């Protein structure tokens, strides 16, 4: 071997070593956990991620919260000039041009009206306003007031044409409170993933999505809140990876009058808060928007109808908890739900 080629071999070796060394040193360091909380969509929003650096984690979380704030600004009923505010203002008068996001949520809402046999209804606003659950004006309306508001929830009076939306009934109001939070969770997850996050979760007041596993490869365990008023513990938990878990309950927003409990999930058939054996419904699904909608509508359906409905839906599972502290679990997640509070038991 010539002197020249020996030299170049040594040089090549050196280059290789340097390359190998720098490859090692640029290997991902241990991921850092970054978490942030904020009050958003009328609830506590919490995002936890694992990122290469704290700065990257915080940047991803900030972008996700900005996205959620944009959704609130376009889909809130009370923010002046939001799409929904404008639709409600123009009810009976004119069609309103809305953002692609609002259009998507409205169209999804209309589809779910069909799927859920009308138990989920995005134009229930007149009844929701009348009851005012959680608002300053909450009260038990008269039967006549309820009958009148029930006359203004016919989804056939909602007209969607291109990117324009109109409520043809002047007394009708749109309310996306049972769907937009789930949508916001899904959108936040997209933002986090686009910013390199592979492990984490988003929790908007009980609408949760778990991104990937924990960094060590183990699943996230998500707790289900005790539905008994005043209790704060988790009654069960289940493992979750790349899925959503959403709970709706009668304990979240309510008031009491003459010993009666009035909560925020309205049965469109009666015009009253849904009254049956259920105290909470948890939906496990691929997207939080499905979970948000179905937790509300299965609550309206009640125990047996609700269970039958969920068993008939591809990719959807549920945990239904009754007033008697009995939990019913659908077939797809049997064996995965772990009781943490022995007052509750799985009975099916
Ligand atoms: P869910 O069971 O998921 O939803 C119940 C809500 O859905 C009810 O509150 C009602 O709005 C609606 N609903 C009830 N029955 C039905 C039915 N049969 N079909 C369809 N929908 C139904 N809260 C505040 O206090 N202040 C705010 O400024 C505020 N802004 C919000 C803005 C947006 C865009 C969203 C999505 C929510 C906002 N919220 C706000 C919270 C909102 O008022 C609801 O309380 C919340 O969305 C209920 O979510 P949940 O998961 O607890 O209950
Ligand atoms: Mg919900």
mmCIF file of C-alpha atoms and ligand atoms in Angstrom:
data_model
loop_
_atom_site.group_PDB
_atom_site.id
_atom_site.type_symbol
_atom_site.label_atom_id
_atom_site.label_comp_id
_atom_site.label_asym_id
_atom_site.label_seq_id
_atom_site.Cartn_x
_atom_site.Cartn_y
_atom_site.Cartn_z
ATOM 1 C CA UNK A 1 0.000 0.000 0.000
ATOM 2 C CA UNK A 2 1.442 3.378 -0.941
ATOM 3 C CA UNK A 3 2.149 6.019 1.668
ATOM 4 C CA UNK A 4 -0.568 8.145 0.075
ATOM 5 C CA UNK A 5 -3.277 5.539 0.328
ATOM 6 C CA UNK A 6 -2.288 4.698 3.957
ATOM 7 C CA UNK A 7 -2.653 8.367 4.753
ATOM 8 C CA UNK A 8 -6.021 8.576 3.069
ATOM 9 C CA UNK A 9 -7.159 5.413 4.890
ATOM 10 C CA UNK A 10 -6.191 7.000 8.213
ATOM 11 C CA UNK A 11 -7.964 10.161 7.230
ATOM 12 C CA UNK A 12 -11.047 8.195 6.246
ATOM 13 C CA UNK A 13 -10.935 6.382 9.603
ATOM 14 C CA UNK A 14 -10.643 9.652 11.430
ATOM 15 C CA UNK A 15 -13.585 11.075 9.487
ATOM 16 C CA UNK A 16 -15.591 7.958 10.320
ATOM 17 C CA UNK A 17 -14.726 8.236 14.028
ATOM 18 C CA UNK A 18 -15.638 11.916 14.125
ATOM 19 C CA UNK A 19 -18.892 11.172 12.299
ATOM 20 C CA UNK A 20 -19.693 8.318 14.686
ATOM 21 C CA UNK A 21 -18.876 10.467 17.692
ATOM 22 C CA UNK A 22 -20.987 13.383 16.537
ATOM 23 C CA UNK A 23 -23.797 10.939 15.680
ATOM 24 C CA UNK A 24 -23.628 9.670 19.265
ATOM 25 C CA UNK A 25 -23.566 13.132 20.759
ATOM 26 C CA UNK A 26 -26.554 14.259 18.654
ATOM 27 C CA UNK A 27 -28.553 11.191 19.724
ATOM 28 C CA UNK A 28 -31.780 12.336 21.425
ATOM 29 C CA UNK A 29 -31.170 13.139 25.031
ATOM 30 C CA UNK A 30 -33.709 11.984 27.553
ATOM 31 C CA UNK A 31 -37.049 13.653 26.824
ATOM 32 C CA UNK A 32 -38.202 16.307 29.252
ATOM 33 C CA UNK A 33 -41.742 16.555 30.564
ATOM 34 C CA UNK A 34 -43.378 19.923 29.972
ATOM 35 C CA UNK A 35 -46.854 20.834 31.152
ATOM 36 C CA UNK A 36 -49.073 23.877 31.027
ATOM 37 C CA UNK A 37 -52.565 24.737 32.264
ATOM 38 C CA UNK A 38 -54.895 27.512 31.317
ATOM 39 C CA UNK A 39 -58.548 28.468 31.641
ATOM 40 C CA UNK A 40 -60.061 28.033 28.186
ATOM 41 C CA UNK A 41 -63.423 26.988 26.643
ATOM 42 C CA UNK A 42 -65.002 27.715 30.029
ATOM 43 C CA UNK A 43 -62.949 24.975 31.654
ATOM 44 C CA UNK A 44 -59.467 23.934 32.762
ATOM 45 C CA UNK A 45 -57.248 23.075 29.819
ATOM 46 C CA UNK A 46 -54.188 20.970 30.544
ATOM 47 C CA UNK A 47 -51.510 19.810 28.096
ATOM 48 C CA UNK A 48 -48.561 17.611 29.021
ATOM 49 C CA UNK A 49 -45.899 16.642 26.494
ATOM 50 C CA UNK A 50 -42.500 15.021 26.372
ATOM 51 C CA UNK A 51 -40.087 16.981 24.184
ATOM 52 C CA UNK A 52 -36.390 17.185 23.349
ATOM 53 C CA UNK A 53 -36.074 20.434 25.291
ATOM 54 C CA UNK A 54 -38.272 22.442 27.614
ATOM 55 C CA UNK A 55 -38.292 25.254 25.058
ATOM 56 C CA UNK A 56 -39.587 22.978 22.290
ATOM 57 C CA UNK A 57 -42.210 21.494 24.590
ATOM 58 C CA UNK A 58 -43.442 24.925 25.660
ATOM 59 C CA UNK A 59 -43.506 26.178 22.064
ATOM 60 C CA UNK A 60 -45.631 23.204 20.979
ATOM 61 C CA UNK A 61 -48.023 23.656 23.920
ATOM 62 C CA UNK A 62 -48.355 27.403 23.232
ATOM 63 C CA UNK A 63 -49.265 26.725 19.589
ATOM 64 C CA UNK A 64 -51.838 24.125 20.656
ATOM 65 C CA UNK A 65 -53.468 26.549 23.128
ATOM 66 C CA UNK A 66 -53.492 29.269 20.446
ATOM 67 C CA UNK A 67 -55.381 26.870 18.163
ATOM 68 C CA UNK A 68 -57.899 26.114 20.916
ATOM 69 C CA UNK A 69 -58.358 29.846 21.574
ATOM 70 C CA UNK A 70 -59.036 30.378 17.842
ATOM 71 C CA UNK A 71 -61.715 27.686 18.024
ATOM 72 C CA UNK A 72 -63.289 29.338 21.068
ATOM 73 C CA UNK A 73 -63.229 32.709 19.281
ATOM 74 C CA UNK A 74 -65.102 31.285 16.275
ATOM 75 C CA UNK A 75 -67.482 28.811 17.947
ATOM 76 C CA UNK A 76 -68.482 30.444 21.234
ATOM 77 C CA UNK A 77 -72.103 31.549 21.562
ATOM 78 C CA UNK A 78 -71.128 34.516 23.745
ATOM 79 C CA UNK A 79 -68.060 36.002 22.021
ATOM 80 C CA UNK A 80 -69.266 38.906 19.891
ATOM 81 C CA UNK A 81 -68.695 38.299 16.169
ATOM 82 C CA UNK A 82 -67.829 34.632 16.537
ATOM 83 C CA UNK A 83 -69.321 32.575 13.698
ATOM 84 C CA UNK A 84 -71.909 31.062 16.033
ATOM 85 C CA UNK A 85 -72.764 34.472 17.531
ATOM 86 C CA UNK A 86 -73.277 35.849 14.007
ATOM 87 C CA UNK A 87 -75.392 32.849 12.940
ATOM 88 C CA UNK A 88 -77.612 33.336 15.994
ATOM 89 C CA UNK A 89 -77.879 37.100 15.447
ATOM 90 C CA UNK A 90 -78.921 36.549 11.825
ATOM 91 C CA UNK A 91 -81.467 33.806 12.623
ATOM 92 C CA UNK A 92 -84.581 34.204 10.509
ATOM 93 C CA UNK A 93 -82.911 36.948 8.478
ATOM 94 C CA UNK A 94 -79.818 35.952 6.537
ATOM 95 C CA UNK A 95 -77.107 33.381 5.886
ATOM 96 C CA UNK A 96 -73.689 33.882 7.491
ATOM 97 C CA UNK A 97 -70.328 33.034 5.968
ATOM 98 C CA UNK A 98 -68.331 30.856 8.393
ATOM 99 C CA UNK A 99 -64.766 29.541 8.669
ATOM 100 C CA UNK A 100 -63.921 26.074 7.266
ATOM 101 C CA UNK A 101 -63.487 24.856 10.877
ATOM 102 C CA UNK A 102 -66.934 26.051 11.964
ATOM 103 C CA UNK A 103 -68.424 24.518 8.827
ATOM 104 C CA UNK A 104 -66.761 21.184 9.604
ATOM 105 C CA UNK A 105 -68.080 21.160 13.179
ATOM 106 C CA UNK A 106 -71.605 22.111 12.069
ATOM 107 C CA UNK A 107 -71.633 19.430 9.361
ATOM 108 C CA UNK A 108 -70.326 16.838 11.819
ATOM 109 C CA UNK A 109 -73.013 17.939 14.286
ATOM 110 C CA UNK A 110 -75.724 17.450 11.663
ATOM 111 C CA UNK A 111 -74.401 13.951 10.843
ATOM 112 C CA UNK A 112 -74.473 13.048 14.528
ATOM 113 C CA UNK A 113 -78.073 14.222 14.780
ATOM 114 C CA UNK A 114 -78.856 11.454 12.277
ATOM 115 C CA UNK A 115 -76.610 8.803 13.876
ATOM 116 C CA UNK A 116 -77.914 9.433 17.389
ATOM 117 C CA UNK A 117 -81.581 9.556 16.477
ATOM 118 C CA UNK A 118 -81.801 13.254 17.319
ATOM 119 C CA UNK A 119 -80.557 12.888 20.912
ATOM 120 C CA UNK A 120 -77.637 15.126 19.897
ATOM 121 C CA UNK A 121 -78.819 18.418 18.473
ATOM 122 C CA UNK A 122 -76.603 21.449 17.740
ATOM 123 C CA UNK A 123 -79.628 23.762 17.423
ATOM 124 C CA UNK A 124 -80.870 23.140 20.942
ATOM 125 C CA UNK A 125 -79.764 26.652 21.935
ATOM 126 C CA UNK A 126 -83.240 28.017 22.730
ATOM 127 C CA UNK A 127 -83.700 25.324 25.405
ATOM 128 C CA UNK A 128 -80.129 25.669 26.680
ATOM 129 C CA UNK A 129 -80.577 29.451 27.054
ATOM 130 C CA UNK A 130 -83.969 29.005 28.701
ATOM 131 C CA UNK A 131 -82.558 26.735 31.414
ATOM 132 C CA UNK A 132 -79.343 28.793 31.649
ATOM 133 C CA UNK A 133 -77.583 26.006 33.584
ATOM 134 C CA UNK A 134 -74.372 27.410 35.034
ATOM 135 C CA UNK A 135 -75.383 30.958 34.048
ATOM 136 C CA UNK A 136 -76.640 33.844 36.200
ATOM 137 C CA UNK A 137 -80.221 33.319 35.032
ATOM 138 C CA UNK A 138 -80.512 29.578 35.708
ATOM 139 C CA UNK A 139 -84.020 28.618 36.822
ATOM 140 C CA UNK A 140 -86.675 25.965 36.302
ATOM 141 C CA UNK A 141 -88.722 27.243 33.359
ATOM 142 C CA UNK A 142 -92.485 26.884 33.206
ATOM 143 C CA UNK A 143 -93.997 24.055 31.177
ATOM 144 C CA UNK A 144 -95.286 26.648 28.703
ATOM 145 C CA UNK A 145 -91.799 28.134 28.237
ATOM 146 C CA UNK A 146 -90.352 24.675 27.643
ATOM 147 C CA UNK A 147 -93.069 23.833 25.128
ATOM 148 C CA UNK A 148 -92.388 27.085 23.304
ATOM 149 C CA UNK A 149 -88.598 26.553 23.147
ATOM 150 C CA UNK A 150 -89.103 22.963 22.003
ATOM 151 C CA UNK A 151 -90.796 24.444 18.954
ATOM 152 C CA UNK A 152 -87.498 26.077 17.953
ATOM 153 C CA UNK A 153 -85.134 23.096 17.799
ATOM 154 C CA UNK A 154 -86.064 21.554 14.434
ATOM 155 C CA UNK A 155 -82.744 20.870 12.703
ATOM 156 C CA UNK A 156 -84.520 20.999 9.319
ATOM 157 C CA UNK A 157 -84.528 24.774 9.870
ATOM 158 C CA UNK A 158 -80.721 24.790 9.746
ATOM 159 C CA UNK A 159 -79.552 25.449 6.200
ATOM 160 C CA UNK A 160 -75.948 24.889 5.147
ATOM 161 C CA UNK A 161 -75.058 25.989 1.640
ATOM 162 C CA UNK A 162 -71.401 26.158 0.599
ATOM 163 C CA UNK A 163 -69.684 28.074 3.398
ATOM 164 C CA UNK A 164 -72.876 29.833 4.481
ATOM 165 C CA UNK A 165 -75.089 28.871 7.370
ATOM 166 C CA UNK A 166 -78.579 30.053 8.160
ATOM 167 C CA UNK A 167 -81.124 29.387 10.860
ATOM 168 C CA UNK A 168 -84.422 29.841 9.046
ATOM 169 C CA UNK A 169 -86.363 29.913 12.329
ATOM 170 C CA UNK A 170 -85.858 33.370 13.908
ATOM 171 C CA UNK A 171 -86.178 31.943 17.436
ATOM 172 C CA UNK A 172 -83.641 29.172 16.865
ATOM 173 C CA UNK A 173 -80.162 29.258 18.448
ATOM 174 C CA UNK A 174 -77.093 27.213 17.645
ATOM 175 C CA UNK A 175 -74.984 25.880 20.545
ATOM 176 C CA UNK A 176 -71.808 23.877 19.865
ATOM 177 C CA UNK A 177 -71.062 23.342 23.588
ATOM 178 C CA UNK A 178 -71.468 19.570 23.228
ATOM 179 C CA UNK A 179 -69.125 19.160 20.255
ATOM 180 C CA UNK A 180 -66.599 22.007 19.881
ATOM 181 C CA UNK A 181 -64.545 21.009 22.916
ATOM 182 C CA UNK A 182 -63.887 17.558 21.433
ATOM 183 C CA UNK A 183 -63.034 19.168 18.101
ATOM 184 C CA UNK A 184 -60.622 21.519 19.893
ATOM 185 C CA UNK A 185 -58.866 18.572 21.568
ATOM 186 C CA UNK A 186 -58.397 16.819 18.209
ATOM 187 C CA UNK A 187 -57.054 19.997 16.614
ATOM 188 C CA UNK A 188 -54.678 20.594 19.537
ATOM 189 C CA UNK A 189 -53.367 17.044 19.104
ATOM 190 C CA UNK A 190 -52.717 17.714 15.387
ATOM 191 C CA UNK A 191 -50.750 20.863 16.283
ATOM 192 C CA UNK A 192 -48.680 19.026 18.912
ATOM 193 C CA UNK A 193 -47.873 16.177 16.498
ATOM 194 C CA UNK A 194 -46.931 18.657 13.742
ATOM 195 C CA UNK A 195 -44.512 20.151 16.260
ATOM 196 C CA UNK A 196 -42.767 16.872 16.863
ATOM 197 C CA UNK A 197 -44.615 15.645 19.944
ATOM 198 C CA UNK A 198 -44.915 11.860 20.083
ATOM 199 C CA UNK A 199 -45.838 11.406 23.745
ATOM 200 C CA UNK A 200 -48.297 13.440 25.756
ATOM 201 C CA UNK A 201 -51.903 14.219 26.412
ATOM 202 C CA UNK A 202 -54.480 16.960 26.071
ATOM 203 C CA UNK A 203 -57.209 17.335 28.707
ATOM 204 C CA UNK A 204 -59.956 19.919 28.250
ATOM 205 C CA UNK A 205 -62.073 19.582 31.374
ATOM 206 C CA UNK A 206 -62.501 15.824 30.988
ATOM 207 C CA UNK A 207 -62.186 15.533 27.207
ATOM 208 C CA UNK A 208 -58.854 13.701 26.946
ATOM 209 C CA UNK A 209 -56.654 12.461 24.113
ATOM 210 C CA UNK A 210 -53.514 10.412 24.784
ATOM 211 C CA UNK A 211 -50.747 10.865 22.200
ATOM 212 C CA UNK A 212 -48.655 7.710 21.855
ATOM 213 C CA UNK A 213 -47.425 6.010 24.998
ATOM 214 C CA UNK A 214 -45.395 7.394 27.870
ATOM 215 C CA UNK A 215 -41.749 7.745 26.788
ATOM 216 C CA UNK A 216 -40.906 4.381 28.424
ATOM 217 C CA UNK A 217 -43.422 2.649 26.155
ATOM 218 C CA UNK A 218 -46.054 2.065 28.831
ATOM 219 C CA UNK A 219 -49.619 3.289 28.199
ATOM 220 C CA UNK A 220 -51.158 6.378 29.732
ATOM 221 C CA UNK A 221 -53.633 5.554 32.478
ATOM 222 C CA UNK A 222 -56.605 7.889 32.455
ATOM 223 C CA UNK A 223 -58.821 8.144 35.514
ATOM 224 C CA UNK A 224 -62.589 8.546 35.463
ATOM 225 C CA UNK A 225 -63.900 11.103 37.916
ATOM 226 C CA UNK A 226 -66.212 10.129 40.735
ATOM 227 C CA UNK A 227 -69.668 11.270 39.574
ATOM 228 C CA UNK A 228 -70.904 11.752 43.150
ATOM 229 C CA UNK A 229 -71.278 15.475 43.777
ATOM 230 C CA UNK A 230 -68.485 16.808 45.968
ATOM 231 C CA UNK A 231 -66.161 13.843 45.389
ATOM 232 C CA UNK A 232 -62.935 14.483 43.507
ATOM 233 C CA UNK A 233 -61.289 11.061 43.343
ATOM 234 C CA UNK A 234 -60.941 8.791 40.312
ATOM 235 C CA UNK A 235 -63.237 5.758 40.542
ATOM 236 C CA UNK A 236 -61.665 3.763 37.726
ATOM 237 C CA UNK A 237 -58.847 4.002 35.284
ATOM 238 C CA UNK A 238 -57.957 2.467 31.958
ATOM 239 C CA UNK A 239 -54.903 2.345 29.712
ATOM 240 C CA UNK A 240 -54.946 4.526 26.635
ATOM 241 C CA UNK A 241 -52.639 4.926 23.614
ATOM 242 C CA UNK A 242 -53.481 7.147 20.621
ATOM 243 C CA UNK A 243 -57.135 7.315 21.609
ATOM 244 C CA UNK A 244 -59.569 9.618 23.250
ATOM 245 C CA UNK A 245 -61.572 9.272 26.458
ATOM 246 C CA UNK A 246 -64.370 11.732 27.181
ATOM 247 C CA UNK A 247 -66.802 11.851 30.082
ATOM 248 C CA UNK A 248 -70.126 13.666 30.441
ATOM 249 C CA UNK A 249 -71.968 13.698 33.710
ATOM 250 C CA UNK A 250 -74.873 15.254 35.552
ATOM 251 C CA UNK A 251 -72.481 16.518 38.245
ATOM 252 C CA UNK A 252 -70.552 18.954 36.015
ATOM 253 C CA UNK A 253 -72.949 21.886 35.653
ATOM 254 C CA UNK A 254 -76.190 21.891 37.587
ATOM 255 C CA UNK A 255 -78.348 23.604 40.146
ATOM 256 C CA UNK A 256 -80.772 22.324 42.728
ATOM 257 C CA UNK A 257 -84.260 23.595 43.432
ATOM 258 C CA UNK A 258 -86.812 22.071 45.835
ATOM 259 C CA UNK A 259 -84.628 18.995 46.212
ATOM 260 C CA UNK A 260 -84.506 18.391 42.457
ATOM 261 C CA UNK A 261 -81.249 18.215 40.518
ATOM 262 C CA UNK A 262 -81.166 20.057 37.161
ATOM 263 C CA UNK A 263 -78.078 19.549 34.990
ATOM 264 C CA UNK A 264 -76.786 20.694 31.590
ATOM 265 C CA UNK A 265 -77.478 17.679 29.379
ATOM 266 C CA UNK A 266 -80.860 18.353 27.828
ATOM 267 C CA UNK A 267 -83.164 15.663 26.467
ATOM 268 C CA UNK A 268 -84.564 17.236 23.272
ATOM 269 C CA UNK A 269 -87.691 15.074 23.530
ATOM 270 C CA UNK A 270 -88.777 16.348 26.941
ATOM 271 C CA UNK A 271 -87.018 19.721 26.976
ATOM 272 C CA UNK A 272 -85.796 18.876 30.520
ATOM 273 C CA UNK A 273 -82.366 17.746 31.710
ATOM 274 C CA UNK A 274 -82.032 14.045 30.844
ATOM 275 C CA UNK A 275 -83.353 12.028 33.739
ATOM 276 C CA UNK A 276 -82.571 8.326 33.889
ATOM 277 C CA UNK A 277 -80.440 5.836 35.840
ATOM 278 C CA UNK A 278 -77.140 7.308 34.562
ATOM 279 C CA UNK A 279 -74.803 9.698 36.354
ATOM 280 C CA UNK A 280 -71.930 9.568 33.908
ATOM 281 C CA UNK A 281 -71.035 8.301 30.459
ATOM 282 C CA UNK A 282 -67.462 7.812 29.299
ATOM 283 C CA UNK A 283 -66.738 7.230 25.622
ATOM 284 C CA UNK A 284 -63.491 5.742 24.332
ATOM 285 C CA UNK A 285 -62.939 6.451 20.625
ATOM 286 C CA UNK A 286 -60.344 7.394 18.037
ATOM 287 C CA UNK A 287 -61.294 11.061 18.084
ATOM 288 C CA UNK A 288 -62.383 13.375 20.897
ATOM 289 C CA UNK A 289 -65.105 14.932 18.741
ATOM 290 C CA UNK A 290 -66.881 11.548 18.623
ATOM 291 C CA UNK A 291 -66.336 11.163 22.353
ATOM 292 C CA UNK A 292 -67.692 14.636 23.131
ATOM 293 C CA UNK A 293 -70.858 14.138 21.090
ATOM 294 C CA UNK A 294 -71.524 10.538 22.059
ATOM 295 C CA UNK A 295 -70.931 11.005 25.799
ATOM 296 C CA UNK A 296 -73.681 13.641 25.742
ATOM 297 C CA UNK A 297 -76.096 11.713 23.511
ATOM 298 C CA UNK A 298 -75.631 8.327 25.196
ATOM 299 C CA UNK A 299 -76.420 10.093 28.474
ATOM 300 C CA UNK A 300 -79.709 11.217 26.921
ATOM 301 C CA UNK A 301 -80.419 7.685 25.607
ATOM 302 C CA UNK A 302 -80.124 6.127 29.072
ATOM 303 C CA UNK A 303 -78.573 2.834 30.186
ATOM 304 C CA UNK A 304 -79.998 0.130 27.946
ATOM 305 C CA UNK A 305 -80.500 2.132 24.759
ATOM 306 C CA UNK A 306 -77.107 3.725 25.265
ATOM 307 C CA UNK A 307 -75.312 0.390 25.689
ATOM 308 C CA UNK A 308 -77.038 -1.084 22.631
ATOM 309 C CA UNK A 309 -76.193 2.019 20.615
ATOM 310 C CA UNK A 310 -72.475 1.926 21.528
ATOM 311 C CA UNK A 311 -72.210 -1.826 20.835
ATOM 312 C CA UNK A 312 -73.529 -1.076 17.340
ATOM 313 C CA UNK A 313 -70.899 1.593 16.629
ATOM 314 C CA UNK A 314 -67.594 0.580 15.044
ATOM 315 C CA UNK A 315 -64.535 1.671 17.065
ATOM 316 C CA UNK A 316 -66.528 3.148 19.961
ATOM 317 C CA UNK A 317 -66.555 1.864 23.533
ATOM 318 C CA UNK A 318 -68.139 3.161 26.699
ATOM 319 C CA UNK A 319 -68.369 3.000 30.473
ATOM 320 C CA UNK A 320 -71.819 3.879 31.797
ATOM 321 C CA UNK A 321 -72.135 4.571 35.526
ATOM 322 C CA UNK A 322 -75.498 4.492 37.289
ATOM 323 C CA UNK A 323 -76.819 6.218 40.372
ATOM 324 C CA UNK A 324 -76.424 2.843 42.196
ATOM 325 C CA UNK A 325 -72.653 3.001 41.604
ATOM 326 C CA UNK A 326 -72.807 0.239 39.040
ATOM 327 C CA UNK A 327 -70.625 0.460 35.948
ATOM 328 C CA UNK A 328 -71.433 -1.118 32.603
ATOM 329 C CA UNK A 329 -68.529 -1.641 30.223
ATOM 330 C CA UNK A 330 -68.915 -2.388 26.492
ATOM 331 C CA UNK A 331 -67.360 -5.494 24.917
ATOM 332 C CA UNK A 332 -64.345 -3.823 23.250
ATOM 333 C CA UNK A 333 -62.769 -2.717 26.562
ATOM 334 C CA UNK A 334 -63.807 -5.573 28.874
ATOM 335 C CA UNK A 335 -60.942 -6.441 31.196
ATOM 336 C CA UNK A 336 -59.199 -3.103 30.659
ATOM 337 C CA UNK A 337 -61.097 -1.056 33.210
ATOM 338 C CA UNK A 338 -59.640 -1.120 36.701
ATOM 339 C CA UNK A 339 -61.736 -0.119 39.721
ATOM 340 C CA UNK A 340 -59.956 2.328 42.057
ATOM 341 C CA UNK A 341 -62.875 3.070 44.378
ATOM 342 C CA UNK A 342 -64.532 -0.036 45.785
ATOM 343 C CA UNK A 343 -67.880 1.706 46.267
ATOM 344 C CA UNK A 344 -68.240 1.198 42.509
ATOM 345 C CA UNK A 345 -68.402 -2.134 40.733
ATOM 346 C CA UNK A 346 -68.476 -3.384 37.161
ATOM 347 C CA UNK A 347 -71.666 -5.389 36.843
ATOM 348 C CA UNK A 348 -71.733 -6.699 33.281
HETATM 349 P P1 LIG B 1 -71.082 17.804 27.395
HETATM 350 O O1 LIG B 1 -72.026 16.769 27.855
HETATM 351 O O2 LIG B 1 -70.063 17.424 26.430
HETATM 352 O O3 LIG B 1 -71.909 18.959 26.725
HETATM 353 C C1 LIG B 1 -73.012 19.559 27.368
HETATM 354 C C2 LIG B 1 -73.226 20.843 26.676
HETATM 355 O O4 LIG B 1 -73.707 20.571 25.354
HETATM 356 C C3 LIG B 1 -74.269 21.701 27.354
HETATM 357 O O5 LIG B 1 -73.665 22.614 28.232
HETATM 358 C C4 LIG B 1 -74.928 22.354 26.167
HETATM 359 O O6 LIG B 1 -74.157 23.455 25.766
HETATM 360 C C5 LIG B 1 -74.875 21.305 25.092
HETATM 361 N N1 LIG B 1 -75.957 20.314 25.099
HETATM 362 C C6 LIG B 1 -76.775 19.910 26.123
HETATM 363 N N2 LIG B 1 -77.627 18.954 25.718
HETATM 364 C C7 LIG B 1 -77.347 18.725 24.422
HETATM 365 C C8 LIG B 1 -77.896 17.843 23.451
HETATM 366 N N3 LIG B 1 -78.887 16.983 23.735
HETATM 367 N N4 LIG B 1 -77.399 17.898 22.189
HETATM 368 C C9 LIG B 1 -76.395 18.756 21.881
HETATM 369 N N5 LIG B 1 -75.822 19.604 22.753
HETATM 370 C C10 LIG B 1 -76.298 19.581 24.008
HETATM 371 N N6 LIG B 1 -68.355 27.835 29.485
HETATM 372 C C11 LIG B 1 -68.376 28.940 30.234
HETATM 373 O O7 LIG B 1 -68.692 28.869 31.406
HETATM 374 N N7 LIG B 1 -68.037 30.145 29.713
HETATM 375 C C12 LIG B 1 -67.694 30.279 28.422
HETATM 376 O O8 LIG B 1 -67.391 31.371 27.974
HETATM 377 C C13 LIG B 1 -67.662 29.135 27.589
HETATM 378 N N8 LIG B 1 -67.302 29.206 26.296
HETATM 379 C C14 LIG B 1 -67.291 28.075 25.546
HETATM 380 C C15 LIG B 1 -66.939 28.163 24.199
HETATM 381 C C16 LIG B 1 -66.894 27.030 23.412
HETATM 382 C C17 LIG B 1 -66.532 27.145 21.960
HETATM 383 C C18 LIG B 1 -67.154 25.744 23.983
HETATM 384 C C19 LIG B 1 -67.054 24.491 23.181
HETATM 385 C C20 LIG B 1 -67.508 25.662 25.313
HETATM 386 C C21 LIG B 1 -67.587 26.817 26.099
HETATM 387 N N9 LIG B 1 -67.963 26.742 27.434
HETATM 388 C C22 LIG B 1 -68.008 27.892 28.178
HETATM 389 C C23 LIG B 1 -68.381 25.470 28.049
HETATM 390 C C24 LIG B 1 -69.797 25.116 27.577
HETATM 391 O O9 LIG B 1 -70.671 26.074 28.022
HETATM 392 C C25 LIG B 1 -70.267 23.759 28.065
HETATM 393 O O10 LIG B 1 -70.502 23.802 29.440
HETATM 394 C C26 LIG B 1 -69.281 22.694 27.858
HETATM 395 O O11 LIG B 1 -68.972 22.657 26.490
HETATM 396 C C27 LIG B 1 -69.875 21.395 28.327
HETATM 397 O O12 LIG B 1 -68.964 20.375 28.094
HETATM 398 P P2 LIG B 1 -69.030 19.052 28.929
HETATM 399 O O13 LIG B 1 -68.019 18.129 28.375
HETATM 400 O O14 LIG B 1 -69.011 19.384 30.372
HETATM 401 O O15 LIG B 1 -70.478 18.481 28.666
HETATM 402 MG MG1 LIG B 2 -68.430 16.486 26.389
#
